[in-house]
Short mmCIF file of C-alpha atoms in Angstrom, two decimals:
data_model
loop_
_atom_site.label_atom_id
_atom_site.label_comp_id
_atom_site.label_asym_id
_atom_site.label_seq_id
_atom_site.Cartn_x
_atom_site.Cartn_y
_atom_site.Cartn_z
CA MET A 272 -5.24 -42.26 18.93
CA GLN A 273 -1.88 -42.21 17.27
CA ALA A 274 -2.26 -38.60 16.20
CA HIS A 275 -3.47 -37.73 19.69
CA ASP A 276 -0.43 -39.36 21.27
CA GLN A 277 1.93 -37.50 18.98
CA GLY A 278 0.25 -34.23 19.83
CA ASP A 279 0.58 -34.86 23.54
CA ASN A 280 4.28 -35.72 23.36
CA PRO A 281 6.30 -32.68 22.25
CA PRO A 282 9.45 -33.18 20.20
CA PRO A 283 12.87 -33.11 21.89
CA GLY A 284 13.73 -29.68 23.09
CA GLY A 285 10.16 -28.77 24.01
CA ALA A 286 9.08 -25.15 23.79
CA ALA A 287 12.67 -23.99 23.70
CA GLY A 288 13.22 -25.93 20.47
CA THR A 289 10.08 -24.40 18.97
CA GLU A 290 11.16 -20.90 19.89
CA ALA A 291 14.59 -21.59 18.40
CA ASP A 292 13.00 -22.73 15.15
CA LYS A 293 10.84 -19.60 15.04
CA ALA A 294 13.89 -17.43 15.69
CA GLU A 295 15.68 -19.08 12.76
CA GLN A 296 12.72 -18.36 10.50
CA ARG A 297 12.59 -14.68 11.39
CA PRO A 298 14.82 -12.22 9.44
CA SER A 299 17.95 -11.27 11.40
CA GLY A 300 18.02 -7.58 12.30
CA LYS A 301 17.32 -4.63 10.08
CA PHE A 302 20.57 -4.92 8.16
CA GLY A 303 21.04 -8.69 8.46
CA GLY A 304 18.46 -9.76 5.88
CA LEU A 305 17.69 -8.53 2.41
CA THR A 306 18.13 -4.90 3.45
CA GLY A 307 21.75 -5.39 4.54
CA LYS A 308 22.55 -7.41 1.44
CA LEU A 309 20.94 -4.75 -0.71
CA LEU A 310 22.97 -1.98 0.96
CA TRP A 311 26.29 -3.77 0.53
CA LEU A 312 25.43 -4.80 -3.01
CA THR A 313 24.68 -1.19 -3.94
CA VAL A 314 27.97 0.02 -2.43
CA VAL A 315 29.96 -2.67 -4.22
CA CYS A 316 28.28 -2.01 -7.58
CA ILE A 317 28.89 1.73 -7.34
CA MET A 318 32.52 1.18 -6.34
CA LEU A 319 33.00 -1.15 -9.31
CA ALA A 320 31.46 1.48 -11.56
CA GLU A 321 33.79 4.10 -10.08
CA VAL A 322 36.78 1.81 -10.71
CA LEU A 323 35.78 1.50 -14.34
CA ILE A 324 35.46 5.27 -14.54
CA PHE A 325 38.72 5.86 -12.64
CA PHE A 326 41.10 4.55 -15.32
CA PRO A 327 39.86 6.80 -18.16
CA SER A 328 39.62 9.77 -15.82
CA VAL A 329 43.19 9.42 -14.47
CA ALA A 330 44.45 8.96 -18.02
CA THR A 331 42.64 12.14 -19.06
CA MET A 332 44.07 13.98 -16.05
CA ARG A 333 47.61 12.87 -17.00
CA LEU A 334 47.21 14.03 -20.60
CA ARG A 335 45.79 17.36 -19.44
CA TRP A 336 48.68 17.85 -17.00
CA LEU A 337 51.27 17.16 -19.72
CA ASP A 338 49.40 19.36 -22.16
CA GLU A 339 49.53 22.25 -19.67
CA ARG A 340 53.31 21.81 -19.38
CA LEU A 341 53.62 21.81 -23.15
CA ASN A 342 51.52 24.96 -23.45
CA ALA A 343 53.65 26.74 -20.87
CA ALA A 344 56.81 25.60 -22.63
CA ALA A 345 55.35 26.64 -26.01
CA ALA A 346 54.61 30.15 -24.75
CA ALA A 347 58.17 30.47 -23.47
CA ALA A 348 59.57 28.96 -26.67
CA ILE A 349 57.74 31.48 -28.87
CA VAL A 350 59.11 34.38 -26.81
CA ILE A 351 62.65 33.01 -26.88
CA ASP A 352 62.41 32.28 -30.61
CA GLY A 353 61.39 35.90 -31.23
CA LEU A 354 64.67 37.12 -29.70
CA GLN A 355 66.80 35.61 -32.49
CA PRO A 356 69.68 35.89 -33.14
CA VAL A 357 70.17 36.95 -29.50
CA GLU A 358 70.87 33.96 -27.22
CA LEU A 359 68.96 33.86 -23.96
CA PRO A 360 71.24 34.33 -20.93
CA ARG A 361 72.00 31.24 -18.89
CA ALA A 362 70.35 32.55 -15.75
CA LEU A 363 67.20 33.42 -17.65
CA GLN A 364 67.12 29.97 -19.23
CA LYS A 365 67.30 28.42 -15.79
CA GLU A 366 64.42 30.55 -14.51
CA THR A 367 62.34 29.67 -17.59
CA LEU A 368 62.95 25.96 -17.12
CA GLU A 369 62.10 26.14 -13.42
CA ALA A 370 58.90 28.04 -14.21
CA THR A 371 57.83 25.38 -16.72
CA GLY A 372 59.10 22.45 -14.61
CA THR A 373 61.29 21.10 -17.42
CA LYS A 374 64.95 20.28 -18.04
CA ALA A 375 65.04 21.33 -21.68
CA ILE A 376 62.80 23.02 -24.25
CA VAL A 377 63.11 22.27 -27.96
CA LEU A 378 61.20 24.11 -30.68
CA ARG A 379 60.44 22.20 -33.86
CA LYS A 380 59.67 24.53 -36.74
CA GLU A 381 59.78 24.10 -40.52
CA GLY A 382 61.52 20.76 -40.30
CA THR A 383 64.26 21.95 -37.95
CA SER A 384 64.72 21.58 -34.19
CA ARG A 385 66.23 24.29 -32.03
CA LEU A 386 67.27 23.85 -28.39
CA LEU A 387 65.99 27.03 -26.77
CA ALA A 388 66.76 26.42 -23.11
CA THR A 389 68.51 23.71 -21.16
CA THR A 390 70.16 23.08 -17.83
CA ASP A 391 71.60 19.85 -16.53
CA MET A 392 70.68 18.16 -19.78
CA PRO A 393 70.30 14.41 -19.15
CA THR A 394 72.36 12.00 -21.22
CA SER A 395 69.31 9.75 -21.90
CA VAL A 396 65.55 9.58 -21.36
CA ASP A 397 63.52 6.61 -20.04
CA GLU A 398 60.25 7.16 -21.88
CA GLN A 399 58.95 9.25 -24.79
CA TYR A 400 55.36 10.39 -25.28
CA ASP A 401 53.78 12.01 -28.35
CA LEU A 402 50.62 13.95 -27.46
CA THR A 403 49.59 14.57 -31.07
CA ASP A 404 46.92 11.84 -31.18
CA VAL A 405 46.86 9.43 -28.25
CA PRO A 406 44.45 6.42 -28.40
CA ALA A 407 42.31 5.82 -25.30
CA LEU A 408 43.84 2.44 -24.45
CA THR A 409 47.35 3.82 -24.89
CA ALA A 410 46.54 6.75 -22.60
CA ILE A 411 45.20 4.39 -19.91
CA SER A 412 48.22 2.11 -20.23
CA ASP A 413 50.66 5.06 -19.94
CA ALA A 414 48.77 6.41 -16.91
CA LEU A 415 48.96 3.08 -15.08
CA ASP A 416 52.64 2.78 -15.98
CA THR A 417 53.33 6.21 -14.50
CA LEU A 418 51.38 5.44 -11.32
CA ILE A 419 53.06 2.10 -10.72
CA PHE A 420 56.62 2.57 -12.00
CA GLY A 421 57.03 6.35 -12.30
CA GLY A 422 58.43 8.94 -9.92
CA ASN A 423 62.11 8.86 -10.77
CA ARG A 424 62.24 8.64 -14.56
CA MET A 425 63.28 11.11 -17.22
CA ILE A 426 60.70 11.52 -19.96
CA ARG A 427 60.48 13.36 -23.27
CA VAL A 428 57.10 14.80 -24.24
CA TYR A 429 56.22 16.18 -27.66
CA GLY A 430 53.14 17.96 -28.90
CA PRO A 431 51.96 20.57 -31.46
CA VAL A 432 51.42 24.25 -30.69
CA GLN A 433 47.69 24.82 -31.14
CA ASP A 434 46.73 24.19 -34.81
CA THR A 435 50.07 25.22 -36.33
CA ASN A 436 52.86 23.12 -37.81
CA THR A 437 55.11 24.17 -34.96
CA GLY A 438 55.83 21.65 -32.25
CA VAL A 439 57.34 21.80 -28.77
CA GLU A 440 59.40 19.14 -27.07
CA VAL A 441 60.27 19.14 -23.40
CA VAL A 442 62.41 16.92 -21.22
CA MET A 443 61.39 16.55 -17.59
CA LYS A 444 61.23 14.22 -14.63
CA ASP A 445 57.89 12.47 -14.01
CA LYS A 446 58.05 12.96 -10.25
CA HIS A 447 55.71 15.96 -10.19
CA LEU A 448 53.42 14.22 -12.69
CA ARG A 449 53.16 11.10 -10.54
CA ASN A 450 52.55 13.14 -7.37
CA ALA A 451 49.75 15.03 -9.09
CA MET A 452 48.25 11.75 -10.28
CA LEU A 453 48.41 10.27 -6.76
CA VAL A 454 46.64 13.31 -5.32
CA TYR A 455 44.02 13.08 -8.04
CA SER A 456 43.55 9.34 -7.42
CA ARG A 457 43.14 9.91 -3.69
CA ASN A 458 40.51 12.56 -4.31
CA VAL A 459 38.68 10.32 -6.77
CA VAL A 460 38.65 7.41 -4.29
CA LEU A 461 37.34 9.57 -1.46
CA LEU A 462 34.73 11.12 -3.72
CA SER A 463 33.73 7.69 -4.99
CA ILE A 464 33.25 6.41 -1.46
CA LEU A 465 31.10 9.39 -0.55
CA ILE A 466 29.06 9.07 -3.75
CA SER A 467 28.60 5.32 -3.27
CA LEU A 468 27.49 5.71 0.33
CA PHE A 469 25.13 8.55 -0.52
CA THR A 470 23.68 6.72 -3.52
CA ALA A 471 23.47 3.45 -1.63
CA THR A 472 21.57 5.18 1.14
CA LEU A 473 19.08 6.67 -1.32
CA VAL A 474 18.70 3.37 -3.15
CA PHE A 475 18.40 1.54 0.15
CA PHE A 476 15.57 3.67 1.46
CA ALA A 477 13.81 3.69 -1.91
CA ILE A 478 13.99 -0.08 -2.48
CA ASN A 479 13.34 -0.77 1.18
CA ARG A 480 10.06 1.06 0.89
CA ILE A 481 9.16 -0.30 -2.53
CA LEU A 482 10.32 -3.92 -2.18
CA ILE A 483 11.59 -4.93 1.25
CA ARG A 484 8.59 -3.75 3.25
CA PRO A 485 6.05 -5.56 1.04
CA ILE A 486 8.23 -8.69 1.07
CA ARG A 487 8.45 -8.53 4.87
CA LYS A 488 4.70 -8.15 4.99
CA LEU A 489 4.31 -11.22 2.80
CA THR A 490 6.73 -13.34 4.83
CA GLY A 491 5.20 -12.15 8.09
CA SER A 492 1.75 -13.15 6.86
CA MET A 493 3.08 -16.57 5.82
CA GLN A 494 4.61 -17.15 9.24
CA GLN A 495 1.51 -15.96 11.04
CA PHE A 496 -0.74 -18.07 8.82
CA SER A 497 1.42 -21.18 9.28
CA SER A 498 1.15 -20.86 13.06
CA ASP A 499 -2.68 -20.84 12.92
CA PRO A 500 -3.97 -21.58 9.41
CA GLU A 501 -7.60 -21.90 10.49
CA ASN A 502 -7.83 -18.33 11.81
CA PRO A 503 -9.47 -16.08 9.15
CA GLN A 504 -7.70 -13.04 10.61
CA ASN A 505 -4.35 -14.50 9.53
CA VAL A 506 -5.24 -14.28 5.84
CA PHE A 507 -3.02 -11.79 4.02
CA VAL A 508 -4.65 -8.49 3.06
CA GLY A 509 -2.93 -6.72 0.14
CA ASP A 510 -2.93 -3.07 -0.87
CA GLY A 511 -4.58 -3.55 -4.27
CA GLY A 512 -1.62 -2.38 -6.36
CA ARG A 513 -0.72 -3.52 -9.86
CA ASP A 514 2.96 -4.41 -9.48
CA GLU A 515 4.35 -7.94 -9.21
CA LEU A 516 4.38 -7.94 -5.40
CA ALA A 517 0.75 -6.85 -5.29
CA VAL A 518 -0.15 -9.66 -7.70
CA ALA A 519 1.82 -12.11 -5.53
CA GLY A 520 -0.05 -10.84 -2.48
CA ARG A 521 -3.41 -11.44 -4.15
CA HIS A 522 -2.34 -14.95 -5.13
CA LEU A 523 -1.19 -15.55 -1.55
CA THR A 524 -4.58 -14.40 -0.26
CA SER A 525 -6.37 -16.70 -2.68
CA MET A 526 -4.11 -19.62 -1.74
CA GLN A 527 -4.61 -19.08 1.99
CA MET A 528 -8.37 -18.84 1.61
CA GLU A 529 -8.41 -21.99 -0.51
CA LEU A 530 -6.27 -23.77 2.06
CA GLN A 531 -8.65 -22.75 4.83
CA LYS A 532 -11.53 -24.19 2.82
CA THR A 533 -9.58 -27.41 2.32
CA LEU A 534 -8.77 -27.66 6.02
CA LYS A 535 -12.42 -27.07 6.87
CA GLN A 536 -13.44 -29.79 4.44
CA GLN A 537 -10.86 -32.14 5.94
CA LYS A 538 -12.28 -31.56 9.41
CA ASN A 539 -15.77 -32.17 8.07
CA LEU A 540 -14.55 -35.33 6.37
CA ALA A 541 -12.96 -36.53 9.59
CA ALA A 542 -16.19 -35.93 11.48
CA LEU A 543 -18.16 -37.57 8.68
CA GLY A 544 -15.82 -40.56 8.71
CA LEU A 545 -16.37 -41.04 12.42
CA ALA A 546 -20.14 -40.85 11.98
CA VAL A 547 -20.07 -43.26 9.03
CA SER A 548 -17.97 -45.71 11.03
CA LYS A 549 -20.56 -45.72 13.82
CA ILE A 550 -23.45 -46.14 11.40
CA ASN A 551 -21.54 -48.77 9.45
CA HIS A 552 -21.09 -50.90 12.55
CA ASP A 553 -24.82 -51.12 13.18
CA MET A 554 -25.69 -51.36 9.48
CA ARG A 555 -23.43 -54.36 9.04
CA ASN A 556 -25.28 -56.20 11.81
CA ILE A 557 -28.66 -55.38 10.23
CA LEU A 558 -27.50 -56.56 6.80
CA ALA A 559 -26.13 -59.75 8.31
CA SER A 560 -29.57 -60.47 9.77
CA ALA A 561 -31.20 -59.64 6.42
CA GLN A 562 -28.77 -62.00 4.75
CA LEU A 563 -29.73 -64.86 7.04
CA MET A 564 -33.42 -64.27 6.45
CA SER A 565 -32.91 -63.98 2.69
CA ASP A 566 -31.23 -67.38 2.61
CA ARG A 567 -34.55 -68.92 3.64
CA LEU A 568 -36.24 -67.51 0.51
CA VAL A 569 -34.44 -70.08 -1.57
CA ASP A 570 -36.51 -72.80 0.06
CA VAL A 571 -39.83 -71.08 -0.80
CA ASP A 572 -41.55 -72.97 -3.61
CA ASP A 573 -42.67 -69.94 -5.62
CA PRO A 574 -41.48 -69.24 -9.19
CA MET A 575 -41.46 -65.47 -8.65
CA VAL A 576 -39.47 -65.83 -5.41
CA LYS A 577 -37.04 -68.28 -7.00
CA ALA A 578 -36.46 -65.80 -9.85
CA PHE A 579 -35.72 -62.82 -7.61
CA ALA A 580 -34.09 -64.54 -4.63
CA PRO A 581 -30.62 -64.99 -6.23
CA LYS A 582 -30.55 -61.32 -7.28
CA LEU A 583 -31.63 -60.23 -3.82
CA LEU A 584 -28.92 -62.36 -2.25
CA ARG A 585 -26.25 -60.93 -4.53
CA THR A 586 -27.41 -57.41 -3.73
CA ILE A 587 -27.26 -58.04 0.01
CA ASP A 588 -23.84 -59.70 -0.36
CA ARG A 589 -22.56 -56.60 -2.15
CA ALA A 590 -23.98 -54.35 0.56
CA VAL A 591 -22.28 -56.44 3.23
CA GLY A 592 -19.02 -56.25 1.30
CA TYR A 593 -19.30 -52.47 0.98
CA THR A 594 -19.91 -52.01 4.69
CA THR A 595 -16.95 -54.26 5.48
CA GLU A 596 -14.64 -52.09 3.34
CA VAL A 597 -15.85 -48.72 4.64
CA LEU A 598 -13.40 -48.57 7.55
CA SER A 599 -10.42 -49.67 5.48
CA TYR A 600 -11.35 -47.10 2.82
CA GLY A 601 -11.33 -44.31 5.40
CA GLN A 602 -7.96 -45.39 6.80
CA ALA A 603 -6.06 -45.83 3.54
CA SER A 604 -7.31 -46.40 0.00
CA GLU A 605 -9.33 -48.94 -1.95
CA ALA A 606 -8.10 -52.49 -1.79
CA ALA A 607 -5.99 -53.67 -4.72
CA PRO A 608 -8.22 -55.07 -7.47
CA ARG A 609 -8.50 -58.86 -7.66
CA ARG A 610 -8.45 -59.05 -11.42
CA ARG A 611 -9.70 -61.89 -13.56
CA ARG A 612 -11.37 -62.34 -16.92
CA ILE A 613 -15.06 -61.52 -16.61
CA ARG A 614 -17.86 -61.16 -19.11
CA LEU A 615 -18.78 -57.51 -19.37
CA PHE A 616 -22.28 -58.27 -20.70
CA ASP A 617 -23.20 -60.25 -17.57
CA LEU A 618 -21.86 -57.45 -15.36
CA THR A 619 -23.96 -54.79 -17.14
CA GLN A 620 -27.02 -56.99 -16.70
CA ASP A 621 -26.34 -57.01 -12.95
CA VAL A 622 -26.08 -53.21 -13.07
CA LYS A 623 -29.42 -53.04 -14.89
CA ASP A 624 -31.07 -55.27 -12.31
CA MET A 625 -29.52 -53.27 -9.47
CA LEU A 626 -30.86 -50.00 -10.88
CA ALA A 627 -34.42 -51.37 -10.88
CA ILE A 628 -35.58 -48.71 -13.33
CA ASP A 629 -39.28 -48.00 -13.01
CA ALA A 630 -41.14 -48.82 -16.22
CA GLN A 631 -43.26 -45.69 -15.85
CA SER A 632 -40.16 -43.47 -15.91
CA GLY A 633 -39.74 -44.12 -19.63
CA ILE A 634 -36.01 -44.73 -19.26
CA GLU A 635 -34.57 -47.34 -21.61
CA PHE A 636 -31.39 -49.22 -20.67
CA ILE A 637 -29.41 -50.42 -23.71
CA ASP A 638 -26.26 -52.50 -23.69
CA GLN A 639 -24.32 -52.54 -26.96
CA MET A 640 -21.50 -55.04 -26.72
CA ALA A 641 -20.64 -58.54 -27.82
CA PRO A 642 -21.89 -61.12 -25.31
CA GLU A 643 -18.50 -62.85 -25.38
CA LEU A 644 -16.48 -59.63 -24.71
CA GLU A 645 -14.25 -60.11 -21.66
CA VAL A 646 -12.42 -57.54 -19.57
CA ASP A 647 -9.51 -58.13 -17.21
CA ALA A 648 -10.77 -56.46 -14.04
CA ASP A 649 -12.10 -56.86 -10.52
CA SER A 650 -15.77 -57.64 -11.06
CA GLU A 651 -16.98 -55.96 -7.85
CA GLN A 652 -14.95 -52.78 -8.39
CA LEU A 653 -15.88 -52.47 -12.08
CA PHE A 654 -19.51 -53.06 -11.08
CA ARG A 655 -19.30 -50.12 -8.69
CA VAL A 656 -17.81 -47.89 -11.40
CA ILE A 657 -20.46 -48.63 -14.02
CA HIS A 658 -23.25 -48.64 -11.45
CA ASN A 659 -22.23 -45.18 -10.15
CA LEU A 660 -22.26 -43.73 -13.68
CA CYS A 661 -25.56 -45.37 -14.61
CA ARG A 662 -27.20 -44.34 -11.34
CA ASN A 663 -26.14 -40.71 -11.97
CA ALA A 664 -27.66 -40.99 -15.45
CA VAL A 665 -30.96 -42.30 -14.04
CA GLN A 666 -31.09 -39.44 -11.54
CA ALA A 667 -30.37 -36.92 -14.31
CA LEU A 668 -33.09 -38.36 -16.55
CA ASN A 669 -35.61 -38.38 -13.70
CA GLY A 670 -34.72 -34.84 -12.61
CA GLN A 671 -36.52 -31.65 -13.44
CA GLY A 672 -35.64 -30.11 -16.79
CA ALA A 673 -34.41 -33.40 -18.26
CA VAL A 674 -34.08 -33.15 -22.02
CA ARG A 675 -35.17 -36.06 -24.15
CA GLY A 676 -33.08 -37.46 -26.97
CA PRO A 677 -33.46 -36.48 -30.61
CA ASP A 678 -36.28 -39.03 -31.02
CA GLY A 679 -37.95 -38.05 -27.75
CA GLY A 680 -36.66 -41.02 -25.74
CA LYS A 681 -34.75 -41.18 -22.49
CA ARG A 682 -31.95 -43.70 -22.80
CA ILE A 683 -28.91 -44.99 -20.99
CA THR A 684 -26.50 -46.77 -23.32
CA VAL A 685 -23.58 -48.89 -22.16
CA SER A 686 -21.33 -49.90 -25.05
CA ALA A 687 -17.92 -51.53 -25.13
CA GLN A 688 -15.32 -52.79 -27.54
CA ARG A 689 -11.83 -54.22 -27.39
CA VAL A 690 -8.94 -52.56 -29.23
CA GLY A 691 -5.83 -54.65 -28.80
CA SER A 692 -5.23 -55.14 -25.09
CA VAL A 693 -7.56 -52.30 -24.00
CA VAL A 694 -11.29 -52.50 -23.41
CA SER A 695 -13.12 -49.21 -23.93
CA ILE A 696 -16.45 -48.82 -22.08
CA ILE A 697 -18.78 -45.90 -22.83
CA VAL A 698 -21.70 -44.91 -20.60
CA ASP A 699 -23.96 -42.47 -22.44
CA ASP A 700 -27.28 -40.87 -21.58
CA THR A 701 -29.69 -38.39 -23.16
CA GLY A 702 -30.07 -36.30 -20.01
CA PRO A 703 -29.56 -32.56 -19.59
CA GLY A 704 -25.78 -32.87 -19.35
CA MET A 705 -23.45 -31.73 -16.59
CA PRO A 706 -23.49 -28.07 -15.50
CA GLN A 707 -20.32 -26.01 -15.90
CA LYS A 708 -19.57 -25.95 -12.16
CA ALA A 709 -19.69 -29.74 -12.00
CA ARG A 710 -17.37 -29.96 -15.03
CA GLN A 711 -14.79 -27.74 -13.35
CA ASN A 712 -14.77 -29.93 -10.20
CA LEU A 713 -15.55 -33.21 -11.91
CA PHE A 714 -13.53 -35.56 -9.69
CA ALA A 715 -13.43 -33.41 -6.53
CA ALA A 716 -15.22 -34.77 -3.48
CA PHE A 717 -18.22 -32.71 -2.29
CA ARG A 718 -17.72 -30.27 -5.18
CA GLY A 719 -18.32 -32.23 -8.40
CA SER A 720 -21.97 -33.12 -7.86
CA ALA A 721 -24.29 -32.33 -10.77
CA ARG A 722 -27.46 -32.23 -8.65
CA SER A 723 -28.55 -30.43 -5.53
CA GLY A 724 -27.85 -32.41 -2.39
CA GLY A 725 -25.30 -34.69 -4.07
CA THR A 726 -21.87 -35.33 -2.58
CA GLY A 727 -19.88 -35.95 -5.74
CA LEU A 728 -18.26 -38.99 -4.13
CA GLY A 729 -19.50 -41.38 -6.82
CA LEU A 730 -17.18 -40.01 -9.51
CA VAL A 731 -14.30 -39.75 -7.04
CA ILE A 732 -14.65 -43.42 -6.10
CA ALA A 733 -15.10 -44.44 -9.75
CA ARG A 734 -11.93 -42.61 -10.76
CA GLU A 735 -9.92 -44.19 -7.93
CA LEU A 736 -11.07 -47.67 -8.87
CA VAL A 737 -10.29 -47.16 -12.57
CA LEU A 738 -6.83 -45.77 -11.79
CA ALA A 739 -6.17 -48.82 -9.60
CA HIS A 740 -6.67 -50.92 -12.76
CA GLY A 741 -4.15 -48.76 -14.63
CA GLY A 742 -6.94 -47.27 -16.74
CA THR A 743 -8.51 -43.90 -17.38
CA ILE A 744 -11.95 -42.33 -17.03
CA ALA A 745 -12.91 -39.08 -18.74
CA LEU A 746 -15.93 -36.97 -19.62
CA VAL A 747 -16.39 -36.94 -23.41
CA GLU A 748 -17.66 -33.87 -25.21
CA LYS A 749 -20.60 -34.78 -27.45
CA PRO A 750 -22.50 -32.64 -29.98
CA SER A 751 -25.93 -33.76 -28.76
CA VAL A 752 -27.49 -33.39 -25.32
CA GLY A 753 -26.56 -35.69 -22.49
CA THR A 754 -23.49 -36.92 -20.67
CA GLN A 755 -20.94 -39.45 -21.87
CA PHE A 756 -18.11 -41.06 -19.91
CA ARG A 757 -15.41 -43.22 -21.44
CA ILE A 758 -13.57 -45.83 -19.37
CA GLU A 759 -10.47 -47.58 -20.69
CA ILE A 760 -9.22 -50.71 -18.88
CA PRO A 761 -5.97 -52.28 -20.12
CA ASP A 762 -5.20 -55.96 -19.67
CA ARG A 763 -2.53 -56.96 -17.22
CA PRO A 764 0.84 -57.69 -18.82
CA VAL A 765 1.45 -61.44 -18.96
CA SER A 766 4.84 -62.70 -17.83
CA LEU A 767 6.69 -65.28 -19.90
CA ASP A 768 6.29 -67.97 -17.21
CA ASP A 769 2.53 -67.44 -17.03
CA TYR A 770 2.27 -67.60 -20.81
CA ARG A 771 4.19 -70.88 -20.98
CA SER A 772 2.19 -72.46 -18.17
CA ARG A 773 -1.08 -71.37 -19.82
CA ALA A 774 0.08 -72.70 -23.20
CA LEU A 775 0.99 -76.06 -21.68
CA HIS A 776 -2.33 -76.21 -19.87
CA GLU A 777 -4.25 -75.55 -23.10
CA LYS A 778 -2.36 -78.33 -24.88
#
């Protein structure tokens, strides 16, 4: 009823709130999700790469520009030097300097320097550059210095003439050099923007087709499946590729199909729980009547009846207790164990009596434990655990294809021993063993049954009860045929106050 009431009362905001939540879950626009981020990321990465390329390229451009000026000055210097001892006229010197864009040309030859042409010779220079062998970092540093601080400085540039020992030195203003570098930088920036946009567009369309579309298909399937997980048409259908997204799609398909199976099982369990609750109500009344009639057997003066009446009463009491706890088990979990020290040997004898093994079946029930061995547990819950395991063993030994033990016998052995504060209980049989499918789903409800028609609930309940005691239950691999389970139940830790009160009581 509570779930029904919650379903009938929508959350605040109603349908509008639901639509708003769905809108928030959907990707925003074509360029507002991963595609837009991818486009901008590509542009930024390419621009950063272009920036890293820009500095070496502008430094190379500057060196090439200066080298061209030196080559032009060297050609003029060789011609002027060939006119010796005639001195070049002043007007011709001026034209030569204007043609080379310099203020002075000096020829260094055989250890001597000769001023070949000059006009308006400056009294001092601001910077000097030797182009003989310029390191890369120095070239970049000089290029940045010219771009930032240049434009109105007088510089002296020196460099060799081809592969000879002759060198040329020129004095010039760096205004034309800086202007050329600015034009080059502008062209590089514009070209970089065009390249980045073009490359980003190509990368965008390529990755959008390879990655974004499959991811959108995955997310769309998740959203569609979450809106109606029970609809088989909402299960994701992949393209059968081999890449990571195709593998993720196959895993998503498997997960959605498994979830649909789980939801179907949950619905079946809910329906089963309702049916069991109805049957349990009537069964409890029938058992109560049987309990009243069984009480009268105690008064019958018959040795056989007196021997079996207490066992029959205990069996009916347990059945009544089980039916009483059915509803609470369906609503939550098993009740907390009411632990106390009990004799395990007496409990296994009750299990043996409850099994009522037919003598003609040839099944032998053996209990190997010290009669005084005690375990700290809830007697009713531990009884259910051992009884479930032994009952499964009886069914396995009575089933078709049961394999006898090495000596030809069919046996169920319950052994136990205490190691410190832990009691280890082993339930072993010489049956055919558990099939592989049952081993894979050992403690899964409706899936871990070892026989046809079984529900697998016995092991699920046994595991829950053992875990409630802080213990463990596990299937043990054994070299011979059969099935063996090991249960380990630890004692409860004793507080200091309990220990002192117990010690005083014993004194």
